[in-house]
Amino acid sequence: MSGGGLLVAGTTSDAGKSVVTAGICRWLVRQGVKVAPFKGQNMSLNSFVTREGAEIGRAQAMQAQAARVEPSALMNPVLLKPGGDRSSQVVLMGKPVGELSARGFFGEAGAAAKPLSGAVSPGKALHGGRQAALLDTVVGCLEELRGSYDAVICEGAGSPAEINLRRTDIVNMGIARAARLPVLVVGDIDRGGVFASFFGTTALLAPEDQELLAGYLVNKFRGDVSLLEPGLDMLKDLTGRATYGVLPFQHGLGIDEEDGLRVSLRGSVRESRTTAPVGEDVLRVAVCAVPLMSNFTDVDALAAEPGVVVRFVDRAEELVDADLVVVPGTRGTVKALQWLRERGLADALARRAAEGRPVLGICGGFQVLGERIEDDVESRAGAVDGLGLLPVRVRFEREKTLARPVGEALGEHVEGYEIHHGVAEVTGGEAFLDGCRVGSVWGTHWHGSLEADGFRRAFLREVAAAAGRRFVPAPDTSFGALREEQLDRLGDLIEEHADTDALWRLIESGAPSGLPFIPPGAPA
């Protein structure tokens, strides 16, 4: 017998689907329910490697942690990793299988896949570049999870009312209709227009899809809920659908994001703890906001340290007062290298290295710090000179490295995960994880290494000494414990501000019968 299920959709991207899904998972598991997260298709540069070596969206890995289960490829069978405005790498069941244009993926003629060699063949599923051909795979993964869990909480993508994409949809109403899932639509009231968004989303769905849209959940509300209630009553009169809760706005949730940091606003600051620093000084960390930045969540563990301020920057002058500069991962190593040079950041990094001021490169950021890059896979730019700050030569291979390495650095145990096509040949320097260190310049392919508490403290002590700062890492900061606290806060939001009895009825029994049709419905 299949377990219950629910699809959490949203009126827009970034409406709060990921956090609501995680919150429902944490609420359910605290009630003794065996629950799993699911997202049929994800588009994100923030990804994670499971223990079996499968690449999935980092948001689904976070939701699995909220559900207290091990993440698996079943939870995110299709992952799209943008390589630019018009193409993405397609990761199917955790392995890269091709590079597709947007037209090819969503079903336009004349845009076929460019297959990658490796363990997984594109096969029939991607022939001709058709998203709709993956529906059977997505439904199969969902049903396998439902056969193993009491409940599966699914996350949609964007908006279910994107009528231009509905005929090939496999992540919103397409999967809801195929699996007969009730749908809860989340709206971000902090953006304004939430009532119009709820009504418009409903009215743009086909009658068969509207039958599954059970109701709404208001997210990020500030103020007195009683002032909102007349609008919620009118919304129910207009649509025949209830609002299942009003979640208050909360700062500092800091959970992994799906679509990437909004770095179009220069100088954005990663949320950090407000606890006073232990030592006399703070440490200022500047993260270069390179194009196609991936896994920027690597710096979350730094932001979790009292007295560490993490900022994302895109100008050379913003590196001047930084105690540590991080060059993060990217899906476009050569493009990032060109961007660093165009903005004067490359010269600023070279000056820092010459002055013995700390720089850390992670994954693609490690690669750009090297001497030479040979790329006939990602950018197809051929041989390109790197910044020359580390004795490393990088050659891009078609087969992607997906691994969960374990090792030691600075006398401390470290675990991480690797996601890269570039293979590094280290010809000098001091060993540092799988990369190297020269003076105060470090480079590694390992994501997630800074989440190891002992290693992070040792690394920050080295940074502080090189930067001449009287900064002292807190002796008791546990990144894992802080993450658990954040996930519990999400569970509390659902438990305290949602109609949990009604939510459970949805999960167990499906959408209420007799929900009215709201015209005009989707265009034919």
Short mmCIF file of C-alpha atoms in Angstrom, two decimals, residues 100-430:
data_model
loop_
_atom_site.label_atom_id
_atom_site.label_comp_id
_atom_site.label_asym_id
_atom_site.label_seq_id
_atom_site.Cartn_x
_atom_site.Cartn_y
_atom_site.Cartn_z
CA LEU A 100 20.48 20.53 -23.35
CA SER A 101 19.15 23.83 -24.56
CA ALA A 102 16.02 25.09 -22.82
CA ARG A 103 14.06 24.59 -26.06
CA GLY A 104 15.29 21.04 -26.32
CA PHE A 105 14.41 20.15 -22.75
CA PHE A 106 10.93 21.63 -22.76
CA GLY A 107 10.01 19.95 -26.02
CA GLU A 108 10.81 22.21 -28.98
CA ALA A 109 11.83 20.52 -32.19
CA GLY A 110 15.37 20.55 -33.51
CA ALA A 111 17.21 20.75 -30.19
CA ALA A 112 18.70 17.41 -29.24
CA ALA A 113 20.87 16.39 -26.32
CA LYS A 114 24.66 16.55 -26.38
CA PRO A 115 25.46 13.34 -24.49
CA LEU A 116 28.28 12.99 -22.00
CA SER A 117 30.25 9.80 -21.73
CA GLY A 118 30.15 7.99 -18.42
CA ALA A 119 28.22 5.44 -16.44
CA VAL A 120 24.77 6.61 -17.54
CA SER A 121 23.61 6.75 -21.15
CA PRO A 122 21.01 9.32 -22.23
CA GLY A 123 19.06 6.49 -23.80
CA LYS A 124 15.42 6.82 -24.69
CA ALA A 125 14.63 9.13 -21.79
CA LEU A 126 16.45 12.10 -23.33
CA HIS A 127 16.11 11.26 -27.02
CA GLY A 128 15.24 14.48 -28.80
CA GLY A 129 15.49 16.44 -25.57
CA ARG A 130 11.99 15.96 -24.25
CA GLN A 131 11.14 16.77 -20.62
CA ALA A 132 7.82 14.95 -20.87
CA ALA A 133 9.63 11.67 -21.63
CA LEU A 134 10.95 11.74 -18.05
CA LEU A 135 7.50 11.68 -16.44
CA ASP A 136 7.51 7.88 -16.10
CA THR A 137 10.89 8.02 -14.35
CA VAL A 138 9.71 10.73 -11.97
CA VAL A 139 6.44 8.98 -11.15
CA GLY A 140 8.28 5.70 -10.65
CA CYS A 141 10.67 7.26 -8.13
CA LEU A 142 7.78 8.86 -6.26
CA GLU A 143 5.87 5.59 -6.10
CA GLU A 144 8.96 3.74 -4.85
CA LEU A 145 9.28 6.27 -2.03
CA ARG A 146 5.58 6.05 -1.22
CA GLY A 147 5.94 2.28 -0.95
CA SER A 148 8.64 2.72 1.71
CA TYR A 149 7.40 5.70 3.73
CA ASP A 150 4.22 6.67 5.55
CA ALA A 151 4.22 10.03 3.74
CA VAL A 152 6.14 11.76 0.94
CA ILE A 153 6.16 15.57 0.88
CA CYS A 154 6.81 16.80 -2.64
CA GLU A 155 8.07 20.22 -3.63
CA GLY A 156 7.00 21.91 -6.85
CA ALA A 157 9.06 24.36 -8.93
CA GLY A 158 8.31 27.94 -9.88
CA SER A 159 4.55 28.25 -10.26
CA PRO A 160 2.03 25.56 -11.28
CA ALA A 161 0.30 28.22 -13.43
CA GLU A 162 3.13 28.59 -15.95
CA ILE A 163 0.75 27.81 -18.78
CA ASN A 164 3.49 27.94 -21.42
CA LEU A 165 5.14 24.89 -19.81
CA ARG A 166 2.11 22.92 -18.61
CA ARG A 167 1.98 20.35 -21.42
CA THR A 168 5.43 18.98 -20.52
CA ASP A 169 5.28 19.61 -16.75
CA ILE A 170 6.70 16.83 -14.56
CA VAL A 171 7.22 18.73 -11.30
CA ASN A 172 3.99 20.62 -10.53
CA MET A 173 0.51 19.64 -11.71
CA GLY A 174 1.92 17.00 -14.05
CA ILE A 175 3.19 14.89 -11.17
CA ALA A 176 0.21 15.85 -8.98
CA ARG A 177 -2.24 14.57 -11.56
CA ALA A 178 -0.20 11.46 -12.38
CA ALA A 179 0.10 10.49 -8.69
CA ARG A 180 -3.24 11.98 -7.52
CA LEU A 181 -1.52 14.26 -5.01
CA PRO A 182 -3.34 17.05 -3.17
CA VAL A 183 -1.69 20.43 -3.75
CA LEU A 184 -1.01 23.18 -1.21
CA VAL A 185 -0.03 26.54 -2.75
CA VAL A 186 2.38 28.74 -0.77
CA GLY A 187 2.37 32.53 -1.25
CA ASP A 188 4.94 35.05 0.01
CA ILE A 189 2.84 37.88 1.45
CA ASP A 190 5.98 39.94 2.12
CA ARG A 191 6.16 40.57 -1.64
CA GLY A 192 2.59 41.85 -1.77
CA GLY A 193 -0.31 40.75 -3.94
CA VAL A 194 -0.73 37.38 -2.28
CA PHE A 195 -4.54 37.22 -2.65
CA ALA A 196 -4.37 37.98 -6.36
CA SER A 197 -1.59 35.42 -6.71
CA PHE A 198 -3.63 32.70 -4.99
CA PHE A 199 -6.73 33.44 -7.03
CA GLY A 200 -4.87 33.83 -10.31
CA THR A 201 -2.90 30.63 -9.81
CA THR A 202 -6.12 28.71 -9.25
CA ALA A 203 -8.00 30.30 -12.14
CA LEU A 204 -5.22 29.50 -14.63
CA LEU A 205 -5.32 25.76 -13.98
CA ALA A 206 -7.28 23.25 -16.04
CA PRO A 207 -10.40 21.77 -14.36
CA GLU A 208 -8.60 18.45 -13.75
CA ASP A 209 -5.74 20.29 -12.04
CA GLN A 210 -8.05 22.50 -9.98
CA GLU A 211 -9.61 19.35 -8.53
CA LEU A 212 -6.30 18.68 -6.78
CA LEU A 213 -5.58 22.22 -5.56
CA ALA A 214 -6.76 21.86 -1.97
CA GLY A 215 -5.88 25.25 -0.51
CA TYR A 216 -3.29 27.84 0.41
CA LEU A 217 -0.57 28.66 2.94
CA VAL A 218 0.51 32.25 3.60
CA ASN A 219 4.24 32.68 4.20
CA LYS A 220 6.32 35.52 5.75
CA PHE A 221 3.47 37.47 7.35
CA ARG A 222 4.36 40.44 9.57
CA GLY A 223 1.81 41.85 11.99
CA ASP A 224 -1.54 40.97 13.50
CA VAL A 225 -3.10 37.89 11.84
CA SER A 226 -6.59 39.12 12.74
CA LEU A 227 -6.15 41.93 10.19
CA LEU A 228 -5.57 39.30 7.50
CA GLU A 229 -8.53 37.09 8.35
CA PRO A 230 -11.23 39.03 6.41
CA GLY A 231 -9.16 38.57 3.25
CA LEU A 232 -8.75 34.86 3.92
CA ASP A 233 -12.51 34.53 4.37
CA MET A 234 -13.15 36.35 1.08
CA LEU A 235 -10.56 34.13 -0.66
CA LYS A 236 -12.42 31.05 0.54
CA ASP A 237 -15.73 32.50 -0.70
CA LEU A 238 -14.17 33.19 -4.10
CA THR A 239 -12.37 29.87 -4.56
CA GLY A 240 -14.05 27.41 -2.20
CA ARG A 241 -10.61 26.60 -0.76
CA ALA A 242 -9.32 27.06 2.77
CA THR A 243 -6.07 28.63 3.91
CA TYR A 244 -4.16 26.04 5.93
CA GLY A 245 -2.06 28.47 7.92
CA VAL A 246 -0.28 31.83 8.16
CA LEU A 247 3.44 31.50 8.83
CA PRO A 248 5.11 34.53 10.43
CA PHE A 249 8.21 36.19 8.98
CA GLN A 250 11.34 34.92 10.73
CA HIS A 251 14.93 36.08 10.39
CA GLY A 252 17.96 33.85 10.45
CA LEU A 253 16.55 30.55 9.24
CA GLY A 254 19.67 30.19 7.09
CA ILE A 255 18.76 26.88 5.44
CA ASP A 256 20.16 25.72 2.10
CA GLU A 257 18.63 27.52 -0.83
CA GLU A 258 17.71 25.98 -4.14
CA ASP A 259 18.02 28.61 -6.83
CA GLY A 260 21.18 30.33 -5.66
CA LEU A 261 21.95 33.46 -3.72
CA ARG A 262 20.45 36.61 -5.19
CA VAL A 263 23.83 38.18 -5.90
CA SER A 264 22.49 40.71 -8.38
CA LEU A 265 22.35 43.01 -5.35
CA ARG A 266 25.99 43.80 -4.74
CA GLY A 267 27.33 43.41 -1.22
CA SER A 268 24.70 40.97 -0.01
CA VAL A 269 25.55 39.54 3.41
CA ARG A 270 25.21 35.88 4.34
CA GLU A 271 23.12 35.54 7.48
CA SER A 272 25.37 35.05 10.48
CA ARG A 273 25.02 34.65 14.22
CA THR A 274 24.62 37.73 16.37
CA THR A 275 26.71 36.25 19.20
CA ALA A 276 29.63 38.48 20.21
CA PRO A 277 33.10 37.35 19.12
CA VAL A 278 35.20 35.44 21.64
CA GLY A 279 38.41 37.35 20.83
CA GLU A 280 39.06 41.07 20.45
CA ASP A 281 38.61 41.19 16.66
CA VAL A 282 36.11 40.03 14.08
CA LEU A 283 37.10 38.31 10.83
CA ARG A 284 35.80 39.73 7.55
CA VAL A 285 35.28 37.18 4.77
CA ALA A 286 34.71 38.35 1.18
CA VAL A 287 33.26 35.78 -1.25
CA CYS A 288 33.77 36.55 -4.94
CA ALA A 289 30.32 36.36 -6.53
CA VAL A 290 31.55 34.62 -9.69
CA PRO A 291 29.18 33.81 -12.58
CA LEU A 292 27.28 30.51 -12.28
CA MET A 293 28.34 30.31 -8.63
CA SER A 294 27.62 26.88 -7.20
CA ASN A 295 27.45 25.56 -3.65
CA PHE A 296 27.88 28.98 -2.06
CA THR A 297 26.50 27.22 1.04
CA ASP A 298 30.11 26.20 1.71
CA VAL A 299 30.53 29.53 3.51
CA ASP A 300 27.51 29.03 5.78
CA ALA A 301 29.73 27.29 8.32
CA LEU A 302 31.96 30.38 8.43
CA ALA A 303 28.93 32.63 8.93
CA ALA A 304 27.86 30.39 11.82
CA GLU A 305 30.98 31.35 13.78
CA PRO A 306 30.58 34.21 16.28
CA GLY A 307 32.60 37.18 15.05
CA VAL A 308 32.83 36.10 11.39
CA VAL A 309 31.11 38.39 8.86
CA VAL A 310 30.59 36.92 5.37
CA ARG A 311 29.86 39.21 2.40
CA PHE A 312 29.47 38.50 -1.32
CA VAL A 313 31.40 40.99 -3.45
CA ASP A 314 32.09 41.80 -7.09
CA ARG A 315 34.58 44.69 -6.96
CA ALA A 316 38.31 44.68 -6.36
CA GLU A 317 38.15 47.43 -3.75
CA GLU A 318 35.90 45.24 -1.61
CA LEU A 319 38.79 42.83 -1.06
CA VAL A 320 41.00 45.47 0.55
CA ASP A 321 39.70 45.11 4.12
CA ALA A 322 38.89 41.40 3.89
CA ASP A 323 40.80 39.05 6.17
CA LEU A 324 39.91 36.07 3.98
CA VAL A 325 38.80 35.96 0.35
CA VAL A 326 36.93 32.88 -0.85
CA VAL A 327 36.68 32.02 -4.54
CA PRO A 328 33.73 29.60 -4.54
CA GLY A 329 32.63 26.84 -6.86
CA THR A 330 31.16 27.58 -10.28
CA ARG A 331 29.61 25.75 -13.23
CA GLY A 332 31.68 27.99 -15.51
CA THR A 333 35.34 27.91 -14.46
CA VAL A 334 36.71 29.64 -17.56
CA LYS A 335 33.89 32.18 -17.51
CA ALA A 336 34.61 32.91 -13.84
CA LEU A 337 38.31 33.35 -14.63
CA GLN A 338 37.49 35.87 -17.35
CA TRP A 339 35.09 37.70 -15.00
CA LEU A 340 37.75 37.96 -12.27
CA ARG A 341 40.17 39.49 -14.77
CA GLU A 342 37.65 41.91 -16.27
CA ARG A 343 36.72 43.29 -12.85
CA GLY A 344 40.24 43.63 -11.53
CA LEU A 345 39.64 40.93 -8.92
CA ALA A 346 42.36 38.71 -10.43
CA ASP A 347 45.00 41.38 -9.85
CA ALA A 348 43.66 41.96 -6.33
CA LEU A 349 43.95 38.23 -5.58
CA ALA A 350 47.52 38.19 -6.90
CA ARG A 351 48.42 41.13 -4.65
CA ARG A 352 46.93 39.36 -1.65
CA ALA A 353 48.95 36.24 -2.37
CA ALA A 354 52.16 38.27 -2.71
CA GLU A 355 51.43 39.97 0.62
CA GLY A 356 50.71 36.68 2.41
CA ARG A 357 47.01 37.53 2.93
CA PRO A 358 44.61 34.55 3.01
CA VAL A 359 42.77 33.25 -0.07
CA LEU A 360 40.72 30.02 -0.26
CA GLY A 361 39.60 28.47 -3.55
CA ILE A 362 36.92 25.78 -3.49
CA CYS A 363 36.25 23.49 -6.48
CA GLY A 364 36.00 25.83 -9.51
CA GLY A 365 37.58 28.52 -7.36
CA PHE A 366 40.50 26.17 -6.70
CA GLN A 367 40.84 25.55 -10.43
CA VAL A 368 41.08 29.26 -11.35
CA LEU A 369 43.90 29.71 -8.81
CA GLY A 370 46.03 27.19 -10.69
CA GLU A 371 48.52 27.66 -13.52
CA ARG A 372 46.71 26.13 -16.48
CA ILE A 373 43.23 24.90 -17.41
CA GLU A 374 42.52 22.60 -20.35
CA ASP A 375 38.78 22.64 -20.96
CA ASP A 376 37.25 20.89 -23.95
CA VAL A 377 34.14 19.90 -21.95
CA GLU A 378 32.52 22.74 -19.99
CA SER A 379 33.44 25.90 -21.92
CA ARG A 380 35.27 24.19 -24.83
CA ALA A 381 37.82 27.01 -24.58
CA GLY A 382 40.83 24.68 -24.82
CA ALA A 383 43.99 25.69 -22.96
CA VAL A 384 43.65 28.78 -20.75
CA ASP A 385 46.10 30.33 -18.30
CA GLY A 386 44.92 30.37 -14.69
CA LEU A 387 45.86 32.96 -12.07
CA GLY A 388 49.06 31.10 -11.23
CA LEU A 389 48.70 31.33 -7.45
CA LEU A 390 48.90 27.56 -6.90
CA PRO A 391 51.09 24.92 -8.64
CA VAL A 392 48.15 23.11 -10.20
CA ARG A 393 47.18 22.11 -13.73
CA VAL A 394 43.55 21.22 -14.40
CA ARG A 395 42.22 19.05 -17.23
CA PHE A 396 38.46 18.74 -17.74
CA GLU A 397 37.16 15.20 -18.25
CA ARG A 398 33.77 14.28 -19.64
CA GLU A 399 33.05 11.95 -16.74
CA LYS A 400 32.11 13.91 -13.64
CA THR A 401 33.75 13.18 -10.29
CA LEU A 402 31.06 12.58 -7.65
CA ALA A 403 32.54 11.49 -4.34
CA ARG A 404 32.31 11.70 -0.54
CA PRO A 405 35.98 11.94 0.55
CA VAL A 406 37.25 11.66 4.11
CA GLY A 407 40.64 12.87 5.26
CA GLU A 408 42.67 15.04 7.59
CA ALA A 409 43.94 18.62 7.39
CA LEU A 410 45.53 20.94 9.95
CA GLY A 411 45.52 17.99 12.34
CA GLU A 412 41.75 17.61 12.24
CA HIS A 413 39.32 15.07 10.73
CA VAL A 414 37.51 16.37 7.63
CA GLU A 415 34.65 15.06 5.48
CA GLY A 416 33.37 16.63 2.29
CA TYR A 417 31.88 15.98 -1.13
CA GLU A 418 33.18 16.49 -4.66
CA ILE A 419 31.28 17.56 -7.80
CA HIS A 420 33.54 18.48 -10.72
CA HIS A 421 34.69 17.65 -14.25
CA GLY A 422 38.13 19.18 -13.73
CA VAL A 423 40.94 16.84 -12.67
CA ALA A 424 43.75 18.60 -10.80
CA GLU A 425 47.42 17.70 -11.13
CA VAL A 426 49.19 19.20 -8.11
CA THR A 427 52.91 19.74 -8.79
CA GLY A 428 54.04 21.46 -5.59
CA GLY A 429 53.08 23.21 -2.40
CA GLU A 430 51.92 21.67 0.84
#
